[in-house]
Amino acid sequence: MLERDYIKRLIRQFFDALEKLIEKKEYLPQENIQLEFEGMYRTYFLESKEFFCTQDKEYLLMYLCQTFERHELLDRVEILAELLYQDALIQSSDDQQKNLLEKSLYLLEYLDQHSDTFSFERKGKIAGIKKMIG
């Protein structure tokens, strides 16, 4: 029970922090936004943003499976997918944006296949990412 409460609190904390960061995109310099994203990768996933940008999507899933307990895996997959997605949206490089979107898509599709919860929001995000990637 305590573990589930911890995960719920972690998810709420992550999405609150991400929402505040998204709001800041409008008025903070790009460098500051990038630094805040870097901090979120390190805080929630114990690795640098560069790690997530350079590793392939299959390795990232394996990393999550090996790093986090089974009971929190799908929640961590969801958090990383959203972080990669939001990070992709602020990229100026088309290649970097596509790289992050493909990783986000892979994780969202994994989540969709393994979650016992149906989500219209997730389905819509998957479709949107596919459209963005082309």
Tab-separated table of C-alpha atoms in Angstrom:
chain	number	residue	atom	x	y	z
A	1	MET	CA	0.000	0.000	0.000
A	2	LEU	CA	2.801	2.410	0.885
A	3	GLU	CA	4.566	1.639	-2.383
A	4	ARG	CA	1.441	2.441	-4.407
A	5	ASP	CA	0.998	5.719	-2.516
A	6	TYR	CA	4.621	6.565	-3.253
A	7	ILE	CA	4.124	5.917	-6.977
A	8	LYS	CA	0.938	8.004	-7.076
A	9	ARG	CA	2.714	10.848	-5.313
A	10	LEU	CA	5.685	10.545	-7.680
A	11	ILE	CA	3.418	10.691	-10.729
A	12	ARG	CA	1.519	13.685	-9.388
A	13	GLN	CA	4.787	15.450	-8.533
A	14	PHE	CA	6.192	14.741	-12.005
A	15	PHE	CA	3.171	16.004	-13.905
A	16	ASP	CA	2.936	19.113	-11.708
A	17	ALA	CA	6.614	19.902	-12.368
A	18	LEU	CA	6.210	19.207	-16.079
A	19	GLU	CA	3.152	21.451	-16.301
A	20	LYS	CA	5.068	24.311	-14.657
A	21	LEU	CA	7.971	23.761	-17.047
A	22	ILE	CA	5.655	23.830	-20.061
A	23	GLU	CA	4.180	27.114	-18.844
A	24	LYS	CA	7.698	28.578	-18.533
A	25	LYS	CA	8.514	27.741	-22.179
A	26	GLU	CA	6.798	30.928	-23.275
A	27	TYR	CA	8.989	33.347	-21.362
A	28	LEU	CA	12.242	31.631	-20.324
A	29	PRO	CA	15.290	31.342	-22.580
A	30	GLN	CA	15.704	28.000	-24.353
A	31	GLU	CA	18.897	27.242	-22.391
A	32	ASN	CA	17.027	27.495	-19.077
A	33	ILE	CA	14.272	25.208	-20.311
A	34	GLN	CA	16.863	22.669	-21.467
A	35	LEU	CA	18.533	22.768	-18.037
A	36	GLU	CA	15.216	22.128	-16.338
A	37	PHE	CA	14.533	19.168	-18.621
A	38	GLU	CA	18.003	17.835	-17.764
A	39	GLY	CA	17.098	18.067	-14.093
A	40	MET	CA	13.888	16.133	-14.627
A	41	TYR	CA	15.702	13.292	-16.397
A	42	ARG	CA	18.172	13.055	-13.525
A	43	THR	CA	15.537	13.368	-10.800
A	44	TYR	CA	13.089	10.781	-12.124
A	45	PHE	CA	15.398	8.434	-14.024
A	46	LEU	CA	18.860	8.806	-12.455
A	47	GLU	CA	20.553	9.474	-15.799
A	48	SER	CA	21.344	12.485	-17.948
A	49	LYS	CA	19.237	13.703	-20.829
A	50	GLU	CA	22.108	12.729	-23.128
A	51	PHE	CA	21.742	9.117	-21.989
A	52	PHE	CA	18.107	9.080	-23.095
A	53	CYS	CA	18.885	10.874	-26.350
A	54	THR	CA	21.716	8.570	-27.397
A	55	GLN	CA	20.447	5.131	-26.339
A	56	ASP	CA	18.067	3.281	-28.626
A	57	LYS	CA	14.461	2.853	-27.597
A	58	GLU	CA	14.767	-0.864	-26.841
A	59	TYR	CA	17.700	-0.207	-24.517
A	60	LEU	CA	15.723	2.498	-22.702
A	61	LEU	CA	12.931	0.042	-21.978
A	62	MET	CA	15.448	-2.521	-20.772
A	63	TYR	CA	17.031	0.171	-18.565
A	64	LEU	CA	13.656	0.938	-16.997
A	65	CYS	CA	12.992	-2.768	-16.411
A	66	GLN	CA	16.338	-3.230	-14.699
A	67	THR	CA	16.338	0.002	-12.705
A	68	PHE	CA	12.840	0.130	-11.272
A	69	GLU	CA	10.678	-2.348	-9.419
A	70	ARG	CA	8.094	-4.267	-11.415
A	71	HIS	CA	5.162	-2.654	-9.586
A	72	GLU	CA	6.261	0.809	-10.741
A	73	LEU	CA	7.512	-0.055	-14.231
A	74	LEU	CA	4.447	1.007	-16.221
A	75	ASP	CA	4.226	4.272	-14.314
A	76	ARG	CA	7.890	4.978	-15.038
A	77	VAL	CA	7.341	4.108	-18.705
A	78	GLU	CA	4.476	6.595	-18.829
A	79	ILE	CA	6.528	9.322	-17.137
A	80	LEU	CA	9.510	8.844	-19.452
A	81	ALA	CA	7.284	8.746	-22.544
A	82	GLU	CA	5.738	12.077	-21.544
A	83	LEU	CA	9.095	13.633	-20.698
A	84	LEU	CA	10.544	12.581	-24.069
A	85	TYR	CA	7.433	13.865	-25.850
A	86	GLN	CA	7.499	17.279	-24.198
A	87	ASP	CA	11.251	17.535	-24.710
A	88	ALA	CA	10.779	16.734	-28.406
A	89	LEU	CA	8.314	19.596	-28.771
A	90	ILE	CA	10.940	22.182	-27.819
A	91	GLN	CA	13.738	20.852	-30.015
A	92	SER	CA	14.971	23.077	-32.829
A	93	SER	CA	16.646	20.178	-34.639
A	94	ASP	CA	14.238	18.077	-36.704
A	95	ASP	CA	16.460	15.013	-36.263
A	96	GLN	CA	16.543	15.371	-32.493
A	97	GLN	CA	12.802	15.974	-32.381
A	98	LYS	CA	12.129	12.850	-34.455
A	99	ASN	CA	14.513	10.806	-32.293
A	100	LEU	CA	12.704	11.783	-29.090
A	101	LEU	CA	9.253	11.339	-30.635
A	102	GLU	CA	10.118	7.834	-31.839
A	103	LYS	CA	11.264	6.873	-28.341
A	104	SER	CA	8.153	8.358	-26.786
A	105	LEU	CA	5.976	6.503	-29.284
A	106	TYR	CA	7.730	3.205	-28.580
A	107	LEU	CA	7.192	3.599	-24.842
A	108	LEU	CA	3.566	4.653	-25.250
A	109	GLU	CA	2.853	1.650	-27.462
A	110	TYR	CA	4.523	-0.611	-24.889
A	111	LEU	CA	2.387	0.957	-22.188
A	112	ASP	CA	-0.728	0.569	-24.323
A	113	GLN	CA	-0.008	-3.146	-24.818
A	114	HIS	CA	0.817	-3.901	-21.189
A	115	SER	CA	-1.479	-1.628	-19.216
A	116	ASP	CA	-4.813	-2.894	-17.980
A	117	THR	CA	-6.176	0.645	-18.273
A	118	PHE	CA	-7.604	1.905	-21.551
A	119	SER	CA	-6.762	5.544	-22.227
A	120	PHE	CA	-8.252	7.732	-24.942
A	121	GLU	CA	-5.589	10.317	-24.151
A	122	ARG	CA	-2.816	7.772	-24.727
A	123	LYS	CA	-4.403	6.564	-27.969
A	124	GLY	CA	-4.685	10.170	-29.150
A	125	LYS	CA	-1.076	10.915	-28.274
A	126	ILE	CA	0.092	7.800	-30.135
A	127	ALA	CA	-1.862	8.853	-33.216
A	128	GLY	CA	-0.552	12.411	-32.941
A	129	ILE	CA	3.051	11.296	-32.668
A	130	LYS	CA	2.667	8.990	-35.662
A	131	LYS	CA	1.304	11.917	-37.638
A	132	MET	CA	4.183	14.174	-36.527
A	133	ILE	CA	6.789	11.592	-37.452
A	134	GLY	CA	5.188	11.043	-40.850
